[in-house]
Amino acid sequence: MQFAPSSFDRKALAFALLAAVCAQPALALVSFEEVKRDFRSSDTAVLDRNGELLQRVRTDPTVRRGQWTPLADVSPALRTAMVLSEDKRFYEHSGIDWRAVSAAAWGNLWNTRTRGASTITMQLSGLLDEDLRRASGGRSFTQKIGQTVAAAQLERNWRKDQILEAYLNTVPFRGEIVGIDALSRTLFGKAPSGLDAREAAVASALVRAPNAKPALVAQRACDVLRAMEPQQKVDCEALDMFTSAAVQRRAFEPNEGIAPHAARRVLRELRDANAGAAPTPALPQSGREKDSKEASVRTTLRAPLQRFALDTLQRHLRELRDRHVEDGALVVLDNATGEVLAWVGSSGPLSQAAEVDGVTALRQPGSTLKPLLYGQAIAERRITAASLIEDSSAQISTASGLYIPQNYDRRFKGPVSARTALAASLNVPAVRTLVMVSPEAFARELRAAGLPLRESGDYYGYSLALGSAEVSLLSLTNAYRMLANGGRYGTTTLTARPASNPAVAANNKARAAEPPMLDTGAAFIVGDILSDPNARTRTFGLDSILSTRFWTAVKTGTSKDMRDNWAVGWSQRYTVGVWVGNASGASMWDVSGTSGAAPVWAEVMRFLHAREPSRAPAPPPGVVQAHVEFGPGADGGPLEAARDEWFLQGTEQPLFALDTGMAGSSASARITAPSDGTIIAVDPDIPPLRQRVRFESEGRGVQWRIDGKHFARGNSAQWLPWPGRHVIELVDSTGKVVDQRRIEVRGAGVVTKSAKR
């Protein structure tokens, strides 16, 4: 048997509760401004140099909070739904709904199920005070009294709109989701301002039972929607399907934006610098950043450039999809400051390994190490830009056997100048240059330029000239920036720092006083070579993608088995590096330097200089220009056309010929390959006719003899190896032996068709 409470009974109960409230000591009251100030998003906003959002990164794994949302930015439908669901008399009471309290008390006394008496203000007080938080078994009587007192205090000191705004931003919804911004973006994929009546009803229903089954949430949402729209018929069955889909959606990604790899990098650097402290803004916040109270970090990136670079890379990779290419990376550096202006770590959705950062991953750089090698050789005055270097078959003896470099097109150009050899990216001349410098000395130079070589130069051997060591795109691009800065090395930075910072100014001044890592004149000459479209015609032709309408210096590279493709170069103000390949290390199909990374490099350079000129640098002191001519080649004509060439002062000379140049010259005919004492093993698994030993020589009118018998004429010949010890002789036009080599062939005898017959 049940009894309805009389009006006198309700008043007596309310008076008793009021007396209990008044008997409680006053609690420390937090202001609305303090609550808003202390609110922290679970994300950190990574901004560009001008404060534009680049990336949001989840930095608090325990909770999912969005940004603080002002009440004016919450849809009217949601505000209405929340009040109808949680506190119908919110705008009438002063923190405590005495009618609901007495109804709940009598309901508990007579075991009658009621809605409960907790107002929005009381719920908020429980959210703001740790001591009043609801435990798994519910609140104690003391906590309920404290919550009531706190609600009364809030109502005396806060406006109703402040109470509702704070409640919507701090109330837990479902799972780890806290606050209306995180809920709206996660379940509905939109901002709170865009929620309609149906979405608002679902959101308000989740407050009652955040982790209830979808069917129960839908049932409560249907009741709220009926209260919101009493004149309309509500389709609860459709709402049930909508609710089931919404509570399973995760549209609010942990990381969203256009610079995920750069964002993670800068946050990691800040964590390391602060020894575990929470990220703090690198620059004072302004405008929207102040209002959002979202933790933010400002970077050196330019958002428009970052967006263009990402779009360009993805578009180009889509065009290369049929060539087994899916990944790429790009970085842009400011030459003067070392600031990173764009950082694209991967192709994003096009990649199966989008989390791998191609800017910092280690890859073989191919021919992109050659400018650093030639720069070192010029600085050490071993060669000049006009020195002749032989581009012919070479067999270089090493501790592990013969090293036989090949050019990209498997052809040889004969004697070429260092300018042509570098600009046309010829491999054999680069290896011959490394022989002069030595692998260990070159490795030391690369490390000084910031390239992270894991092994010694002797470990890599002469293949180091062709990029056998692994480097990152960032370190390689910064090494090219060193060339752009006249050989002066400097570190890169991704975190924005005020230009007026005394420490930054002192560091820049100290670096300017340091001697250049590479001779300034040598760096200038290398840049002049890499900007010369005529010098690269032997490999790239006259109409090359590498040629720009403004001054740039650029070099491409392709690693072994076509696994990596690079284009790195600089203009007057910027250095741009591009890598194209596969994060898995799989080979590409028929992708060269000009079809892989170079088109992306060229487009980014054009974007950077759309309204900004790029002029060639002035020659530094100690560099002179002199007219040079070249001696005759095999056809009787000059090896290269006469030209004005740059030299380090004291190394200039007027004529470069096969018997007078500083490198690659010879006073008489001689054998250049094979080396004396070479041991050749015949492989039984390779068809005999495909096993040939190549003979190479310098000089004119020469002939070859093997074991005293005439074999061939000309500077090169191919010999079918036969087991045993052999003497190879080079004979001049008079029949005189001018050079000889002793070699040994080991293995089973080769049976030819003529022998079978």
PDB file of N, CA and C in Angstrom, residues 509-585:
ATOM      1  N   LYS A 509      75.679  34.189 -33.664  1.00  0.00           N
ATOM      2  CA  LYS A 509      76.904  34.969 -33.770  1.00  0.00           C
ATOM      3  C   LYS A 509      78.126  34.072 -33.652  1.00  0.00           C
ATOM      4  N   ALA A 510      78.068  33.098 -32.728  1.00  0.00           N
ATOM      5  CA  ALA A 510      79.195  32.180 -32.546  1.00  0.00           C
ATOM      6  C   ALA A 510      79.406  31.329 -33.789  1.00  0.00           C
ATOM      7  N   ARG A 511      78.317  30.881 -34.418  1.00  0.00           N
ATOM      8  CA  ARG A 511      78.446  30.058 -35.621  1.00  0.00           C
ATOM      9  C   ARG A 511      79.025  30.864 -36.782  1.00  0.00           C
ATOM     10  N   ALA A 512      78.631  32.118 -36.875  1.00  0.00           N
ATOM     11  CA  ALA A 512      79.146  32.954 -37.957  1.00  0.00           C
ATOM     12  C   ALA A 512      80.646  33.171 -37.828  1.00  0.00           C
ATOM     13  N   ALA A 513      81.149  33.117 -36.589  1.00  0.00           N
ATOM     14  CA  ALA A 513      82.578  33.335 -36.369  1.00  0.00           C
ATOM     15  C   ALA A 513      83.397  32.077 -36.623  1.00  0.00           C
ATOM     16  N   GLU A 514      82.740  30.913 -36.661  1.00  0.00           N
ATOM     17  CA  GLU A 514      83.464  29.665 -36.866  1.00  0.00           C
ATOM     18  C   GLU A 514      83.925  29.550 -38.322  1.00  0.00           C
ATOM     19  N   PRO A 515      85.070  28.896 -38.551  1.00  0.00           N
ATOM     20  CA  PRO A 515      85.509  28.681 -39.940  1.00  0.00           C
ATOM     21  C   PRO A 515      84.558  27.723 -40.644  1.00  0.00           C
ATOM     22  N   PRO A 516      84.387  27.848 -41.949  1.00  0.00           N
ATOM     23  CA  PRO A 516      83.468  26.952 -42.673  1.00  0.00           C
ATOM     24  C   PRO A 516      83.951  25.507 -42.622  1.00  0.00           C
ATOM     25  N   MET A 517      82.984  24.593 -42.603  1.00  0.00           N
ATOM     26  CA  MET A 517      83.327  23.177 -42.579  1.00  0.00           C
ATOM     27  C   MET A 517      83.945  22.742 -43.904  1.00  0.00           C
ATOM     28  N   LEU A 518      83.471  23.331 -45.002  1.00  0.00           N
ATOM     29  CA  LEU A 518      84.020  23.097 -46.336  1.00  0.00           C
ATOM     30  C   LEU A 518      84.497  24.428 -46.898  1.00  0.00           C
ATOM     31  N   ASP A 519      85.618  24.415 -47.611  1.00  0.00           N
ATOM     32  CA  ASP A 519      86.152  25.638 -48.194  1.00  0.00           C
ATOM     33  C   ASP A 519      85.051  26.389 -48.951  1.00  0.00           C
ATOM     34  N   THR A 520      84.908  27.677 -48.655  1.00  0.00           N
ATOM     35  CA  THR A 520      83.847  28.488 -49.255  1.00  0.00           C
ATOM     36  C   THR A 520      83.925  28.497 -50.775  1.00  0.00           C
ATOM     37  N   GLY A 521      85.149  28.578 -51.304  1.00  0.00           N
ATOM     38  CA  GLY A 521      85.314  28.563 -52.752  1.00  0.00           C
ATOM     39  C   GLY A 521      84.894  27.250 -53.366  1.00  0.00           C
ATOM     40  N   ALA A 522      85.237  26.137 -52.711  1.00  0.00           N
ATOM     41  CA  ALA A 522      84.848  24.823 -53.226  1.00  0.00           C
ATOM     42  C   ALA A 522      83.335  24.674 -53.220  1.00  0.00           C
ATOM     43  N   ALA A 523      82.664  25.162 -52.152  1.00  0.00           N
ATOM     44  CA  ALA A 523      81.210  25.097 -52.089  1.00  0.00           C
ATOM     45  C   ALA A 523      80.587  25.918 -53.211  1.00  0.00           C
ATOM     46  N   PHE A 524      81.154  27.078 -53.502  1.00  0.00           N
ATOM     47  CA  PHE A 524      80.654  27.919 -54.588  1.00  0.00           C
ATOM     48  C   PHE A 524      80.788  27.210 -55.931  1.00  0.00           C
ATOM     49  N   ILE A 525      81.937  26.580 -56.174  1.00  0.00           N
ATOM     50  CA  ILE A 525      82.161  25.903 -57.459  1.00  0.00           C
ATOM     51  C   ILE A 525      81.207  24.733 -57.634  1.00  0.00           C
ATOM     52  N   VAL A 526      80.978  23.956 -56.551  1.00  0.00           N
ATOM     53  CA  VAL A 526      80.029  22.843 -56.633  1.00  0.00           C
ATOM     54  C   VAL A 526      78.635  23.365 -56.956  1.00  0.00           C
ATOM     55  N   GLY A 527      78.224  24.453 -56.301  1.00  0.00           N
ATOM     56  CA  GLY A 527      76.917  25.029 -56.597  1.00  0.00           C
ATOM     57  C   GLY A 527      76.811  25.502 -58.031  1.00  0.00           C
ATOM     58  N   ASP A 528      77.904  26.082 -58.543  1.00  0.00           N
ATOM     59  CA  ASP A 528      77.897  26.541 -59.938  1.00  0.00           C
ATOM     60  C   ASP A 528      77.758  25.355 -60.893  1.00  0.00           C
ATOM     61  N   ILE A 529      78.395  24.244 -60.579  1.00  0.00           N
ATOM     62  CA  ILE A 529      78.284  23.046 -61.427  1.00  0.00           C
ATOM     63  C   ILE A 529      76.859  22.507 -61.419  1.00  0.00           C
ATOM     64  N   LEU A 530      76.263  22.409 -60.221  1.00  0.00           N
ATOM     65  CA  LEU A 530      74.927  21.830 -60.109  1.00  0.00           C
ATOM     66  C   LEU A 530      73.841  22.746 -60.653  1.00  0.00           C
ATOM     67  N   SER A 531      74.183  23.999 -60.942  1.00  0.00           N
ATOM     68  CA  SER A 531      73.210  24.921 -61.534  1.00  0.00           C
ATOM     69  C   SER A 531      73.386  25.043 -63.041  1.00  0.00           C
ATOM     70  N   ASP A 532      74.341  24.297 -63.605  1.00  0.00           N
ATOM     71  CA  ASP A 532      74.714  24.423 -65.018  1.00  0.00           C
ATOM     72  C   ASP A 532      73.923  23.427 -65.872  1.00  0.00           C
ATOM     73  N   PRO A 533      72.893  23.874 -66.604  1.00  0.00           N
ATOM     74  CA  PRO A 533      72.100  22.930 -67.410  1.00  0.00           C
ATOM     75  C   PRO A 533      72.894  22.323 -68.561  1.00  0.00           C
ATOM     76  N   ASN A 534      73.877  23.055 -69.076  1.00  0.00           N
ATOM     77  CA  ASN A 534      74.666  22.517 -70.180  1.00  0.00           C
ATOM     78  C   ASN A 534      75.552  21.367 -69.730  1.00  0.00           C
ATOM     79  N   ALA A 535      76.051  21.441 -68.500  1.00  0.00           N
ATOM     80  CA  ALA A 535      76.950  20.404 -68.016  1.00  0.00           C
ATOM     81  C   ALA A 535      76.242  19.078 -67.801  1.00  0.00           C
ATOM     82  N   ARG A 536      74.922  19.110 -67.557  1.00  0.00           N
ATOM     83  CA  ARG A 536      74.212  17.861 -67.281  1.00  0.00           C
ATOM     84  C   ARG A 536      73.559  17.259 -68.521  1.00  0.00           C
ATOM     85  N   THR A 537      73.783  17.859 -69.695  1.00  0.00           N
ATOM     86  CA  THR A 537      73.079  17.393 -70.896  1.00  0.00           C
ATOM     87  C   THR A 537      73.439  15.970 -71.287  1.00  0.00           C
ATOM     88  N   ARG A 538      74.675  15.502 -71.007  1.00  0.00           N
ATOM     89  CA  ARG A 538      75.073  14.153 -71.441  1.00  0.00           C
ATOM     90  C   ARG A 538      74.185  13.076 -70.836  1.00  0.00           C
ATOM     91  N   THR A 539      73.630  13.351 -69.654  1.00  0.00           N
ATOM     92  CA  THR A 539      72.759  12.367 -69.012  1.00  0.00           C
ATOM     93  C   THR A 539      71.303  12.789 -69.041  1.00  0.00           C
ATOM     94  N   PHE A 540      71.033  14.075 -68.802  1.00  0.00           N
ATOM     95  CA  PHE A 540      69.660  14.528 -68.607  1.00  0.00           C
ATOM     96  C   PHE A 540      69.078  15.257 -69.808  1.00  0.00           C
ATOM     97  N   GLY A 541      69.896  15.564 -70.810  1.00  0.00           N
ATOM     98  CA  GLY A 541      69.398  16.261 -71.979  1.00  0.00           C
ATOM     99  C   GLY A 541      69.234  17.754 -71.731  1.00  0.00           C
ATOM    100  N   LEU A 542      68.874  18.475 -72.787  1.00  0.00           N
ATOM    101  CA  LEU A 542      68.741  19.927 -72.684  1.00  0.00           C
ATOM    102  C   LEU A 542      67.442  20.339 -72.000  1.00  0.00           C
ATOM    103  N   ASP A 543      66.365  19.624 -72.271  1.00  0.00           N
ATOM    104  CA  ASP A 543      65.051  19.968 -71.710  1.00  0.00           C
ATOM    105  C   ASP A 543      64.802  19.106 -70.478  1.00  0.00           C
ATOM    106  N   SER A 544      65.443  19.445 -69.363  1.00  0.00           N
ATOM    107  CA  SER A 544      65.365  18.639 -68.156  1.00  0.00           C
ATOM    108  C   SER A 544      64.432  19.273 -67.138  1.00  0.00           C
ATOM    109  N   ILE A 545      63.749  18.430 -66.353  1.00  0.00           N
ATOM    110  CA  ILE A 545      62.889  18.906 -65.280  1.00  0.00           C
ATOM    111  C   ILE A 545      63.691  19.637 -64.217  1.00  0.00           C
ATOM    112  N   LEU A 546      65.020  19.404 -64.213  1.00  0.00           N
ATOM    113  CA  LEU A 546      65.882  20.028 -63.212  1.00  0.00           C
ATOM    114  C   LEU A 546      66.158  21.495 -63.514  1.00  0.00           C
ATOM    115  N   SER A 547      65.888  21.929 -64.731  1.00  0.00           N
ATOM    116  CA  SER A 547      66.149  23.317 -65.108  1.00  0.00           C
ATOM    117  C   SER A 547      64.982  24.200 -64.680  1.00  0.00           C
ATOM    118  N   THR A 548      65.286  25.272 -63.964  1.00  0.00           N
ATOM    119  CA  THR A 548      64.269  26.215 -63.512  1.00  0.00           C
ATOM    120  C   THR A 548      64.534  27.588 -64.129  1.00  0.00           C
ATOM    121  N   ARG A 549      63.523  28.439 -64.127  1.00  0.00           N
ATOM    122  CA  ARG A 549      63.657  29.782 -64.701  1.00  0.00           C
ATOM    123  C   ARG A 549      64.398  30.733 -63.767  1.00  0.00           C
ATOM    124  N   PHE A 550      64.613  30.319 -62.554  1.00  0.00           N
ATOM    125  CA  PHE A 550      65.370  31.101 -61.586  1.00  0.00           C
ATOM    126  C   PHE A 550      66.558  30.253 -61.137  1.00  0.00           C
ATOM    127  N   TRP A 551      67.503  30.856 -60.436  1.00  0.00           N
ATOM    128  CA  TRP A 551      68.742  30.150 -60.101  1.00  0.00           C
ATOM    129  C   TRP A 551      68.498  29.077 -59.052  1.00  0.00           C
ATOM    130  N   THR A 552      68.890  27.844 -59.397  1.00  0.00           N
ATOM    131  CA  THR A 552      68.861  26.734 -58.447  1.00  0.00           C
ATOM    132  C   THR A 552      70.026  25.804 -58.752  1.00  0.00           C
ATOM    133  N   ALA A 553      70.453  25.068 -57.747  1.00  0.00           N
ATOM    134  CA  ALA A 553      71.462  24.016 -57.894  1.00  0.00           C
ATOM    135  C   ALA A 553      70.854  22.733 -57.356  1.00  0.00           C
ATOM    136  N   VAL A 554      70.914  21.655 -58.134  1.00  0.00           N
ATOM    137  CA  VAL A 554      70.185  20.448 -57.744  1.00  0.00           C
ATOM    138  C   VAL A 554      70.941  19.205 -58.171  1.00  0.00           C
ATOM    139  N   LYS A 555      70.736  18.129 -57.413  1.00  0.00           N
ATOM    140  CA  LYS A 555      71.331  16.827 -57.734  1.00  0.00           C
ATOM    141  C   LYS A 555      70.314  15.742 -57.437  1.00  0.00           C
ATOM    142  N   THR A 556      70.230  14.767 -58.332  1.00  0.00           N
ATOM    143  CA  THR A 556      69.355  13.608 -58.119  1.00  0.00           C
ATOM    144  C   THR A 556      70.199  12.404 -57.728  1.00  0.00           C
ATOM    145  N   GLY A 557      69.528  11.370 -57.277  1.00  0.00           N
ATOM    146  CA  GLY A 557      70.226  10.138 -56.919  1.00  0.00           C
ATOM    147  C   GLY A 557      69.268   8.969 -56.870  1.00  0.00           C
ATOM    148  N   THR A 558      69.772   7.802 -57.203  1.00  0.00           N
ATOM    149  CA  THR A 558      68.992   6.559 -57.139  1.00  0.00           C
ATOM    150  C   THR A 558      69.849   5.494 -56.491  1.00  0.00           C
ATOM    151  N   SER A 559      69.305   4.810 -55.499  1.00  0.00           N
ATOM    152  CA  SER A 559      70.087   3.805 -54.782  1.00  0.00           C
ATOM    153  C   SER A 559      70.049   2.468 -55.510  1.00  0.00           C
ATOM    154  N   LYS A 560      70.770   1.522 -54.971  1.00  0.00           N
ATOM    155  CA  LYS A 560      70.890   0.198 -55.580  1.00  0.00           C
ATOM    156  C   LYS A 560      69.523  -0.453 -55.759  1.00  0.00           C
ATOM    157  N   ASP A 561      69.341  -1.115 -56.891  1.00  0.00           N
ATOM    158  CA  ASP A 561      68.110  -1.832 -57.224  1.00  0.00           C
ATOM    159  C   ASP A 561      66.884  -0.911 -57.263  1.00  0.00           C
ATOM    160  N   MET A 562      67.118   0.374 -57.438  1.00  0.00           N
ATOM    161  CA  MET A 562      66.036   1.350 -57.581  1.00  0.00           C
ATOM    162  C   MET A 562      65.093   1.336 -56.374  1.00  0.00           C
ATOM    163  N   ARG A 563      65.696   1.274 -55.180  1.00  0.00           N
ATOM    164  CA  ARG A 563      64.894   1.280 -53.955  1.00  0.00           C
ATOM    165  C   ARG A 563      64.571   2.695 -53.479  1.00  0.00           C
ATOM    166  N   ASP A 564      65.464   3.630 -53.756  1.00  0.00           N
ATOM    167  CA  ASP A 564      65.283   5.000 -53.288  1.00  0.00           C
ATOM    168  C   ASP A 564      65.599   5.973 -54.413  1.00  0.00           C
ATOM    169  N   ASN A 565      64.810   7.020 -54.482  1.00  0.00           N
ATOM    170  CA  ASN A 565      65.041   8.054 -55.484  1.00  0.00           C
ATOM    171  C   ASN A 565      65.016   9.405 -54.794  1.00  0.00           C
ATOM    172  N   TRP A 566      65.991  10.260 -55.122  1.00  0.00           N
ATOM    173  CA  TRP A 566      66.170  11.514 -54.409  1.00  0.00           C
ATOM    174  C   TRP A 566      66.305  12.689 -55.373  1.00  0.00           C
ATOM    175  N   ALA A 567      65.934  13.860 -54.886  1.00  0.00           N
ATOM    176  CA  ALA A 567      66.249  15.129 -55.548  1.00  0.00           C
ATOM    177  C   ALA A 567      66.455  16.147 -54.435  1.00  0.00           C
ATOM    178  N   VAL A 568      67.664  16.697 -54.376  1.00  0.00           N
ATOM    179  CA  VAL A 568      68.002  17.660 -53.324  1.00  0.00           C
ATOM    180  C   VAL A 568      68.691  18.845 -53.978  1.00  0.00           C
ATOM    181  N   GLY A 569      68.285  20.034 -53.623  1.00  0.00           N
ATOM    182  CA  GLY A 569      68.899  21.213 -54.204  1.00  0.00           C
ATOM    183  C   GLY A 569      68.494  22.470 -53.471  1.00  0.00           C
ATOM    184  N   TRP A 570      69.120  23.582 -53.858  1.00  0.00           N
ATOM    185  CA  TRP A 570      68.867  24.827 -53.155  1.00  0.00           C
ATOM    186  C   TRP A 570      68.731  25.988 -54.124  1.00  0.00           C
ATOM    187  N   SER A 571      68.099  27.032 -53.627  1.00  0.00           N
ATOM    188  CA  SER A 571      68.003  28.309 -54.322  1.00  0.00           C
ATOM    189  C   SER A 571      68.713  29.342 -53.449  1.00  0.00           C
ATOM    190  N   GLN A 572      68.511  30.600 -53.758  1.00  0.00           N
ATOM    191  CA  GLN A 572      69.176  31.643 -52.978  1.00  0.00           C
ATOM    192  C   GLN A 572      68.754  31.594 -51.512  1.00  0.00           C
ATOM    193  N   ARG A 573      67.498  31.214 -51.240  1.00  0.00           N
ATOM    194  CA  ARG A 573      66.993  31.275 -49.867  1.00  0.00           C
ATOM    195  C   ARG A 573      66.612  29.925 -49.273  1.00  0.00           C
ATOM    196  N   TYR A 574      66.278  28.937 -50.112  1.00  0.00           N
ATOM    197  CA  TYR A 574      65.715  27.692 -49.591  1.00  0.00           C
ATOM    198  C   TYR A 574      66.510  26.477 -50.068  1.00  0.00           C
ATOM    199  N   THR A 575      66.476  25.419 -49.240  1.00  0.00           N
ATOM    200  CA  THR A 575      66.996  24.116 -49.646  1.00  0.00           C
ATOM    201  C   THR A 575      65.850  23.115 -49.532  1.00  0.00           C
ATOM    202  N   VAL A 576      65.620  22.347 -50.595  1.00  0.00           N
ATOM    203  CA  VAL A 576      64.499  21.410 -50.663  1.00  0.00           C
ATOM    204  C   VAL A 576      65.034  20.011 -50.917  1.00  0.00           C
ATOM    205  N   GLY A 577      64.568  19.052 -50.125  1.00  0.00           N
ATOM    206  CA  GLY A 577      64.936  17.650 -50.328  1.00  0.00           C
ATOM    207  C   GLY A 577      63.699  16.793 -50.496  1.00  0.00           C
ATOM    208  N   VAL A 578      63.717  15.889 -51.470  1.00  0.00           N
ATOM    209  CA  VAL A 578      62.580  15.005 -51.753  1.00  0.00           C
ATOM    210  C   VAL A 578      63.084  13.579 -51.872  1.00  0.00           C
ATOM    211  N   TRP A 579      62.374  12.653 -51.219  1.00  0.00           N
ATOM    212  CA  TRP A 579      62.659  11.216 -51.364  1.00  0.00           C
ATOM    213  C   TRP A 579      61.393  10.520 -51.845  1.00  0.00           C
ATOM    214  N   VAL A 580      61.574   9.589 -52.777  1.00  0.00           N
ATOM    215  CA  VAL A 580      60.473   8.778 -53.287  1.00  0.00           C
ATOM    216  C   VAL A 580      60.912   7.322 -53.273  1.00  0.00           C
ATOM    217  N   GLY A 581      60.049   6.446 -52.848  1.00  0.00           N
ATOM    218  CA  GLY A 581      60.384   5.024 -52.795  1.00  0.00           C
ATOM    219  C   GLY A 581      59.284   4.254 -52.106  1.00  0.00           C
ATOM    220  N   ASN A 582      59.647   3.192 -51.398  1.00  0.00           N
ATOM    221  CA  ASN A 582      58.709   2.381 -50.633  1.00  0.00           C
ATOM    222  C   ASN A 582      59.266   2.190 -49.227  1.00  0.00           C
ATOM    223  N   ALA A 583      58.426   2.443 -48.231  1.00  0.00           N
ATOM    224  CA  ALA A 583      58.867   2.297 -46.846  1.00  0.00           C
ATOM    225  C   ALA A 583      59.313   0.868 -46.559  1.00  0.00           C
ATOM    226  N   SER A 584      58.772  -0.085 -47.282  1.00  0.00           N
ATOM    227  CA  SER A 584      59.134  -1.489 -47.092  1.00  0.00           C
ATOM    228  C   SER A 584      60.513  -1.811 -47.640  1.00  0.00           C
ATOM    229  N   GLY A 585      61.080  -0.922 -48.449  1.00  0.00           N
ATOM    230  CA  GLY A 585      62.365  -1.191 -49.084  1.00  0.00           C
ATOM    231  C   GLY A 585      62.240  -1.886 -50.426  1.00  0.00           C
TER     232      GLY A 585
END
